[in-house]
PDB file of C-alpha atoms in Angstrom:
ATOM      1  CA  MET A 216      18.122  15.510 -12.794  1.00 74.00           C
ATOM      2  CA  PRO A 217      15.334  16.566 -10.335  1.00 84.00           C
ATOM      3  CA  THR A 218      11.892  17.312 -11.711  1.00 93.00           C
ATOM      4  CA  PRO A 219       9.085  19.572  -9.876  1.00 94.00           C
ATOM      5  CA  PHE A 220       7.241  16.106  -9.534  1.00 97.00           C
ATOM      6  CA  ASP A 221       9.597  13.890  -8.087  1.00 98.00           C
ATOM      7  CA  GLN A 222       9.366  14.932  -4.382  1.00 98.00           C
ATOM      8  CA  SER A 223      12.884  14.215  -3.816  1.00 97.00           C
ATOM      9  CA  THR A 224      13.230  17.175  -0.977  1.00 97.00           C
ATOM     10  CA  TYR A 225      10.647  14.972   1.276  1.00 98.00           C
ATOM     11  CA  GLN A 226      11.352  11.908   3.174  1.00 98.00           C
ATOM     12  CA  VAL A 227       7.846  10.562   2.674  1.00 98.00           C
ATOM     13  CA  ARG A 228       6.416  10.814  -0.630  1.00 98.00           C
ATOM     14  CA  LEU A 229       3.215   9.789  -2.499  1.00 98.00           C
ATOM     15  CA  ASP A 230       2.086   8.946  -6.019  1.00 98.00           C
ATOM     16  CA  TRP A 231      -0.251   6.635  -7.821  1.00 98.00           C
ATOM     17  CA  GLY A 232       0.534   3.223 -10.041  1.00 97.00           C
ATOM     18  CA  VAL A 233       3.565   2.084 -11.683  1.00 96.00           C
ATOM     19  CA  GLU A 234       3.750   5.527 -13.669  1.00 96.00           C
ATOM     20  CA  GLY A 235       3.832   7.300 -10.120  1.00 97.00           C
ATOM     21  CA  LEU A 236       6.496   5.396  -9.031  1.00 98.00           C
ATOM     22  CA  GLY A 237       8.551   6.180 -11.748  1.00 97.00           C
ATOM     23  CA  ARG A 238       7.648   9.934 -11.361  1.00 97.00           C
ATOM     24  CA  LEU A 239       9.208   9.922  -7.909  1.00 98.00           C
ATOM     25  CA  ALA A 240      12.829   9.857  -6.885  1.00 97.00           C
ATOM     26  CA  PRO A 241      14.183   6.735  -5.942  1.00 97.00           C
ATOM     27  CA  ALA A 242      13.209   5.671  -2.466  1.00 98.00           C
ATOM     28  CA  ASP A 243      14.848   3.286   0.118  1.00 98.00           C
ATOM     29  CA  VAL A 244      11.659   1.816   1.104  1.00 98.00           C
ATOM     30  CA  VAL A 245       8.444   1.472  -1.277  1.00 98.00           C
ATOM     31  CA  VAL A 246       5.007   0.709   0.595  1.00 98.00           C
ATOM     32  CA  VAL A 247       2.469  -0.492  -2.224  1.00 98.00           C
ATOM     33  CA  VAL A 248      -1.138   0.185  -1.059  1.00 98.00           C
ATOM     34  CA  ASP A 249      -3.665  -2.010  -2.825  1.00 98.00           C
ATOM     35  CA  VAL A 250      -6.532  -2.170  -0.220  1.00 98.00           C
ATOM     36  CA  LEU A 251      -9.099  -3.868  -2.257  1.00 97.00           C
ATOM     37  CA  ARG A 252      -7.639  -6.642  -2.166  1.00 96.00           C
ATOM     38  CA  PHE A 253      -3.889  -7.153  -3.024  1.00 98.00           C
ATOM     39  CA  SER A 254      -2.096  -5.740  -0.002  1.00 98.00           C
ATOM     40  CA  SER A 255      -4.958  -6.754   2.467  1.00 98.00           C
ATOM     41  CA  THR A 256      -5.164 -10.134   1.353  1.00 98.00           C
ATOM     42  CA  VAL A 257      -1.138 -10.802   1.114  1.00 98.00           C
ATOM     43  CA  ALA A 258      -0.791  -9.299   4.588  1.00 98.00           C
ATOM     44  CA  ASP A 259      -3.485 -11.476   6.123  1.00 98.00           C
ATOM     45  CA  ALA A 260      -1.806 -14.518   4.516  1.00 98.00           C
ATOM     46  CA  VAL A 261       1.450 -13.706   5.844  1.00 98.00           C
ATOM     47  CA  ALA A 262      -0.129 -13.084   9.499  1.00 98.00           C
ATOM     48  CA  ALA A 263      -1.305 -16.566   9.163  1.00 97.00           C
ATOM     49  CA  GLY A 264       2.281 -17.966   8.446  1.00 97.00           C
ATOM     50  CA  ALA A 265       1.958 -18.193   4.733  1.00 97.00           C
ATOM     51  CA  THR A 266       4.158 -16.920   1.944  1.00 98.00           C
ATOM     52  CA  VAL A 267       2.863 -15.648  -1.237  1.00 98.00           C
ATOM     53  CA  SER A 268       4.904 -15.351  -4.564  1.00 97.00           C
ATOM     54  CA  LEU A 269       4.798 -12.286  -6.423  1.00 97.00           C
ATOM     55  CA  ALA A 270       4.507 -14.224  -9.615  1.00 97.00           C
ATOM     56  CA  ASP A 271       1.356 -15.771  -8.295  1.00 96.00           C
ATOM     57  CA  ALA A 272      -0.091 -12.568  -7.191  1.00 97.00           C
ATOM     58  CA  GLY A 273       0.422 -11.400 -10.733  1.00 95.00           C
ATOM     59  CA  GLU A 274      -2.294 -13.689 -11.672  1.00 95.00           C
ATOM     60  CA  TRP A 275      -5.001 -12.096  -9.893  1.00 95.00           C
ATOM     61  CA  SER A 276      -3.560  -8.444  -9.199  1.00 95.00           C
ATOM     62  CA  ARG A 277      -3.120  -6.227 -12.222  1.00 88.00           C
ATOM     63  CA  ASN A 278      -2.365  -3.120 -10.274  1.00 93.00           C
ATOM     64  CA  GLY A 279      -0.553  -3.707  -7.012  1.00 96.00           C
ATOM     65  CA  ALA A 280       1.566  -6.644  -7.870  1.00 97.00           C
ATOM     66  CA  ALA A 281       2.765  -4.614 -11.082  1.00 96.00           C
ATOM     67  CA  VAL A 282       4.082  -1.670  -8.722  1.00 97.00           C
ATOM     68  CA  ALA A 283       5.557  -4.334  -6.401  1.00 98.00           C
ATOM     69  CA  ALA A 284       7.421  -5.726  -9.507  1.00 97.00           C
ATOM     70  CA  ALA A 285       8.542  -2.336 -10.748  1.00 97.00           C
ATOM     71  CA  ALA A 286       9.909  -1.532  -7.148  1.00 95.00           C
ATOM     72  CA  GLU A 287      12.112  -4.473  -6.611  1.00 77.00           C
ATOM     73  CA  ARG A 288      15.505  -2.436  -6.221  1.00 87.00           C
ATOM     74  CA  ALA A 289      13.932  -0.821  -2.939  1.00 96.00           C
ATOM     75  CA  THR A 290      12.739  -2.590   0.300  1.00 98.00           C
ATOM     76  CA  VAL A 291       9.148  -3.400  -0.662  1.00 98.00           C
ATOM     77  CA  LEU A 292       6.573  -3.457   1.833  1.00 98.00           C
ATOM     78  CA  LEU A 293       2.856  -3.916   1.417  1.00 98.00           C
ATOM     79  CA  GLY A 294       0.569  -1.566   3.244  1.00 98.00           C
ATOM     80  CA  SER A 295      -2.996  -1.223   3.915  1.00 98.00           C
ATOM     81  CA  VAL A 296      -5.656  -0.160   6.580  1.00 98.00           C
ATOM     82  CA  ARG A 297      -5.444  -3.226   8.293  1.00 98.00           C
ATOM     83  CA  ASN A 298      -1.555  -3.072   8.901  1.00 98.00           C
ATOM     84  CA  ALA A 299      -0.972   0.663   8.715  1.00 98.00           C
ATOM     85  CA  GLY A 300       0.776   0.911  12.217  1.00 98.00           C
ATOM     86  CA  ALA A 301       2.900  -2.201  11.903  1.00 98.00           C
ATOM     87  CA  VAL A 302       4.272  -0.547   8.292  1.00 99.00           C
ATOM     88  CA  ALA A 303       5.091   2.333   9.957  1.00 98.00           C
ATOM     89  CA  ARG A 304       7.102   0.579  12.745  1.00 98.00           C
ATOM     90  CA  ALA A 305       8.641  -1.655  10.093  1.00 98.00           C
ATOM     91  CA  ILE A 306      10.053   1.345   8.513  1.00 98.00           C
ATOM     92  CA  ALA A 307      11.262   3.025  11.646  1.00 98.00           C
ATOM     93  CA  VAL A 308      13.196  -0.512  11.996  1.00 98.00           C
ATOM     94  CA  GLU A 309      14.577  -0.319   8.620  1.00 97.00           C
ATOM     95  CA  GLN A 310      15.715   3.368   9.375  1.00 97.00           C
ATOM     96  CA  GLU A 311      17.623   2.161  12.452  1.00 97.00           C
ATOM     97  CA  ARG A 312      19.067  -0.879  10.681  1.00 96.00           C
ATOM     98  CA  ARG A 313      20.308   1.627   8.137  1.00 95.00           C
ATOM     99  CA  GLN A 314      21.595   4.230  10.506  1.00 96.00           C
ATOM    100  CA  ALA A 315      20.628   6.948   8.080  1.00 94.00           C
ATOM    101  CA  ARG A 316      17.336   9.167   7.011  1.00 95.00           C
ATOM    102  CA  THR A 317      15.257   6.609   5.150  1.00 97.00           C
ATOM    103  CA  SER A 318      13.350   7.663   2.117  1.00 98.00           C
ATOM    104  CA  VAL A 319       9.864   6.243   1.716  1.00 98.00           C
ATOM    105  CA  ALA A 320       7.585   6.390  -1.359  1.00 98.00           C
ATOM    106  CA  VAL A 321       3.905   5.290  -0.565  1.00 99.00           C
ATOM    107  CA  ILE A 322       2.473   4.179  -3.918  1.00 98.00           C
ATOM    108  CA  ALA A 323      -1.643   3.723  -4.041  1.00 98.00           C
ATOM    109  CA  ALA A 324      -2.259   1.290  -6.750  1.00 97.00           C
ATOM    110  CA  GLY A 325      -5.405   2.653  -7.818  1.00 95.00           C
ATOM    111  CA  GLU A 326      -7.592   0.716 -10.231  1.00 90.00           C
ATOM    112  CA  LEU A 327      -7.004  -0.170 -14.036  1.00 82.00           C
ATOM    113  CA  ASP A 328     -10.057   0.372 -16.131  1.00 80.00           C
ATOM    114  CA  SER A 329     -10.913  -1.747 -19.224  1.00 75.00           C
ATOM    115  CA  THR A 330      -8.476   0.111 -21.312  1.00 81.00           C
ATOM    116  CA  GLY A 331      -5.619  -0.217 -18.830  1.00 80.00           C
ATOM    117  CA  GLY A 332      -5.855   3.377 -17.615  1.00 86.00           C
ATOM    118  CA  LEU A 333      -5.493   4.131 -14.008  1.00 91.00           C
ATOM    119  CA  ARG A 334      -8.479   5.235 -11.920  1.00 90.00           C
ATOM    120  CA  PHE A 335      -8.480   7.004  -8.608  1.00 95.00           C
ATOM    121  CA  ALA A 336      -9.557   4.517  -5.955  1.00 97.00           C
ATOM    122  CA  VAL A 337     -10.606   6.025  -2.700  1.00 97.00           C
ATOM    123  CA  GLU A 338      -9.909   2.923  -0.545  1.00 98.00           C
ATOM    124  CA  ASP A 339      -6.024   3.142  -1.590  1.00 98.00           C
ATOM    125  CA  HIS A 340      -5.975   7.055  -0.810  1.00 98.00           C
ATOM    126  CA  LEU A 341      -7.358   6.150   2.663  1.00 98.00           C
ATOM    127  CA  GLY A 342      -4.863   3.424   3.190  1.00 98.00           C
ATOM    128  CA  ALA A 343      -1.962   5.327   1.986  1.00 98.00           C
ATOM    129  CA  GLY A 344      -3.191   8.118   4.336  1.00 98.00           C
ATOM    130  CA  ALA A 345      -3.250   5.580   7.155  1.00 98.00           C
ATOM    131  CA  VAL A 346       0.345   4.512   6.723  1.00 98.00           C
ATOM    132  CA  ILE A 347       1.723   8.194   6.264  1.00 98.00           C
ATOM    133  CA  ALA A 348      -0.272   9.080   9.380  1.00 98.00           C
ATOM    134  CA  ALA A 349       1.237   6.244  11.343  1.00 98.00           C
ATOM    135  CA  LEU A 350       4.446   7.076  10.156  1.00 98.00           C
ATOM    136  CA  THR A 351       3.679  10.967  11.142  1.00 98.00           C
ATOM    137  CA  ASP A 352       2.841   9.689  14.818  1.00 98.00           C
ATOM    138  CA  LEU A 353       6.308   7.857  15.123  1.00 98.00           C
ATOM    139  CA  GLY A 354       8.194  11.250  13.841  1.00 97.00           C
ATOM    140  CA  ILE A 355       8.892  10.224  10.202  1.00 97.00           C
ATOM    141  CA  ASP A 356       6.810  13.446   9.258  1.00 95.00           C
ATOM    142  CA  HIS A 357       8.759  15.166   6.562  1.00 97.00           C
ATOM    143  CA  THR A 358       5.988  14.464   4.194  1.00 98.00           C
ATOM    144  CA  ALA A 359       5.417  15.893   0.470  1.00 98.00           C
ATOM    145  CA  PRO A 360       2.289  17.976   0.061  1.00 98.00           C
ATOM    146  CA  ASP A 361       0.493  14.797  -1.496  1.00 98.00           C
ATOM    147  CA  ALA A 362       1.268  12.801   1.305  1.00 98.00           C
ATOM    148  CA  ALA A 363       0.245  15.068   3.848  1.00 98.00           C
ATOM    149  CA  VAL A 364      -3.095  15.446   2.019  1.00 98.00           C
ATOM    150  CA  ALA A 365      -3.711  11.633   2.321  1.00 98.00           C
ATOM    151  CA  ALA A 366      -2.765  11.526   5.895  1.00 98.00           C
ATOM    152  CA  GLU A 367      -5.217  14.314   6.910  1.00 98.00           C
ATOM    153  CA  GLY A 368      -7.706  12.921   4.673  1.00 98.00           C
ATOM    154  CA  PHE A 369      -7.483   9.588   6.668  1.00 98.00           C
ATOM    155  CA  ARG A 370      -7.523  11.299  10.029  1.00 98.00           C
ATOM    156  CA  ALA A 371     -10.801  13.422   9.119  1.00 98.00           C
ATOM    157  CA  LEU A 372     -12.506  10.158   7.748  1.00 98.00           C
ATOM    158  CA  ARG A 373     -11.146   7.244  10.089  1.00 97.00           C
ATOM    159  CA  ARG A 374     -14.335   7.104  12.057  1.00 97.00           C
ATOM    160  CA  ALA A 375     -16.185   6.520   8.586  1.00 98.00           C
ATOM    161  CA  LEU A 376     -13.618   3.972   7.154  1.00 98.00           C
ATOM    162  CA  ARG A 377     -16.082   0.956   6.885  1.00 97.00           C
ATOM    163  CA  HIS A 378     -18.562   2.863   4.982  1.00 97.00           C
ATOM    164  CA  MET A 379     -16.060   4.437   2.668  1.00 97.00           C
ATOM    165  CA  LEU A 380     -14.590   1.131   1.646  1.00 97.00           C
ATOM    166  CA  SER A 381     -17.755  -0.871   1.549  1.00 97.00           C
ATOM    167  CA  ALA A 382     -19.405   2.196  -0.679  1.00 97.00           C
ATOM    168  CA  SER A 383     -16.479   2.317  -3.081  1.00 96.00           C
ATOM    169  CA  GLY A 384     -16.653   1.439  -6.566  1.00 95.00           C
ATOM    170  CA  SER A 385     -14.056  -1.179  -6.274  1.00 95.00           C
ATOM    171  CA  ALA A 386     -16.162  -2.733  -3.267  1.00 96.00           C
ATOM    172  CA  ARG A 387     -19.224  -2.643  -5.560  1.00 96.00           C
ATOM    173  CA  GLU A 388     -17.511  -4.240  -8.479  1.00 94.00           C
ATOM    174  CA  ILE A 389     -16.184  -7.215  -6.162  1.00 96.00           C
ATOM    175  CA  ALA A 390     -19.756  -7.659  -4.756  1.00 96.00           C
ATOM    176  CA  VAL A 391     -20.985  -8.089  -8.381  1.00 95.00           C
ATOM    177  CA  GLY A 392     -18.192 -10.495  -9.054  1.00 95.00           C
ATOM    178  CA  VAL A 393     -14.785 -10.321 -10.619  1.00 93.00           C
ATOM    179  CA  PRO A 394     -12.549 -13.058 -12.087  1.00 93.00           C
ATOM    180  CA  ALA A 395      -9.912 -12.392  -9.502  1.00 94.00           C
ATOM    181  CA  THR A 396     -11.706 -13.764  -6.765  1.00 96.00           C
ATOM    182  CA  ASP A 397     -11.651 -17.187  -8.070  1.00 96.00           C
ATOM    183  CA  ARG A 398      -8.200 -16.989  -9.234  1.00 95.00           C
ATOM    184  CA  MET A 399      -7.116 -15.844  -5.486  1.00 96.00           C
ATOM    185  CA  THR A 400      -9.227 -18.744  -3.990  1.00 96.00           C
ATOM    186  CA  ALA A 401      -7.501 -21.516  -6.516  1.00 95.00           C
ATOM    187  CA  ALA A 402      -3.967 -20.012  -5.232  1.00 94.00           C
ATOM    188  CA  GLY A 403      -4.954 -21.007  -1.544  1.00 95.00           C
ATOM    189  CA  LEU A 404      -5.912 -17.488  -0.232  1.00 96.00           C
ATOM    190  CA  ARG A 405      -8.966 -16.186   1.256  1.00 96.00           C
ATOM    191  CA  PRO A 406      -9.744 -12.954  -0.232  1.00 97.00           C
ATOM    192  CA  THR A 407     -10.140  -9.981   2.587  1.00 98.00           C
ATOM    193  CA  THR A 408     -13.387  -8.734   2.443  1.00 97.00           C
ATOM    194  CA  ALA A 409     -14.161  -4.949   2.184  1.00 97.00           C
ATOM    195  CA  THR A 410     -15.572  -4.977   5.811  1.00 97.00           C
ATOM    196  CA  GLU A 411     -12.319  -6.351   7.080  1.00 98.00           C
ATOM    197  CA  ALA A 412      -9.967  -4.100   4.742  1.00 98.00           C
ATOM    198  CA  ALA A 413     -11.707  -1.199   6.865  1.00 98.00           C
ATOM    199  CA  GLU A 414     -10.497  -2.690  10.306  1.00 98.00           C
ATOM    200  CA  LEU A 415      -7.676  -0.184  11.312  1.00 98.00           C
ATOM    201  CA  ASP A 416      -4.454  -2.016  12.577  1.00 98.00           C
ATOM    202  CA  ALA A 417      -6.149  -5.312  12.919  1.00 98.00           C
ATOM    203  CA  ILE A 418      -3.133  -7.276  12.130  1.00 98.00           C
ATOM    204  CA  ASP A 419       0.695  -6.744  12.954  1.00 98.00           C
ATOM    205  CA  ALA A 420       2.090  -8.376   9.906  1.00 98.00           C
ATOM    206  CA  VAL A 421       4.033  -6.678   7.258  1.00 98.00           C
ATOM    207  CA  PRO A 422       4.640  -8.459   3.824  1.00 98.00           C
ATOM    208  CA  VAL A 423       8.134  -7.833   2.661  1.00 98.00           C
ATOM    209  CA  LEU A 424       9.389  -8.870  -1.005  1.00 98.00           C
ATOM    210  CA  ARG A 425      12.258 -11.115  -0.790  1.00 97.00           C
ATOM    211  CA  ASP A 426      13.655 -12.864  -3.795  1.00 96.00           C
ATOM    212  CA  GLY A 427      10.194 -12.591  -5.414  1.00 97.00           C
ATOM    213  CA  VAL A 428       8.388 -13.907  -2.505  1.00 98.00           C
ATOM    214  CA  PHE A 429       6.261 -12.107   0.122  1.00 98.00           C
ATOM    215  CA  LEU A 430       7.004 -13.110   3.573  1.00 98.00           C
ATOM    216  CA  ALA A 431       6.573 -11.465   7.251  1.00 98.00           C
ATOM    217  CA  PHE A 432       8.876  -8.551   7.606  1.00 98.00           C
ATOM    218  CA  ALA A 433      11.446  -9.266  11.070  1.00 93.00           C
TER     219      ALA A 433
END
């Protein structure tokens, strides 16, 4: 039964974390946005021709990987500032393949605090907004209010992306040092830096989850 918070009347929806994904009506496509650093790093790896297993990613990403695992019944894409335009184009391709209106849930991963609670992450709000704005530019623009606010926030701040991301709490935490960095390196991945994560449409690669593995959408 529809709820006031499921955004089911809109094609493009936005919520936060695993709980947010469960709150939304089921969508055809789920875009996981974890800018620092899950979605950015996996997108860079896929752009370089690599694949990344979801199980391995779960060893160094508590939030983004958990959302992706919870969304496996949908087509799961990873979105970020770095590939926002490419993600929007992939969704347009998916809609063309389906020959039907395709619903999209954009899930900002946020950050998990020491108690396991979800914390707002400015970089994920901007990354989600970048993807939603790119969808709007392609005419996929029937957006829920939550999604529209993120898109317009991104448009207003796009010239300040580098500052916003590098000054975020997540970037400062990474600069101090977090265990995930060593785990990513041990897995053969080069973590995307905060400066790189702020580069709009730097790459065309879109990771899609197929049989537990992220590979390039085609």
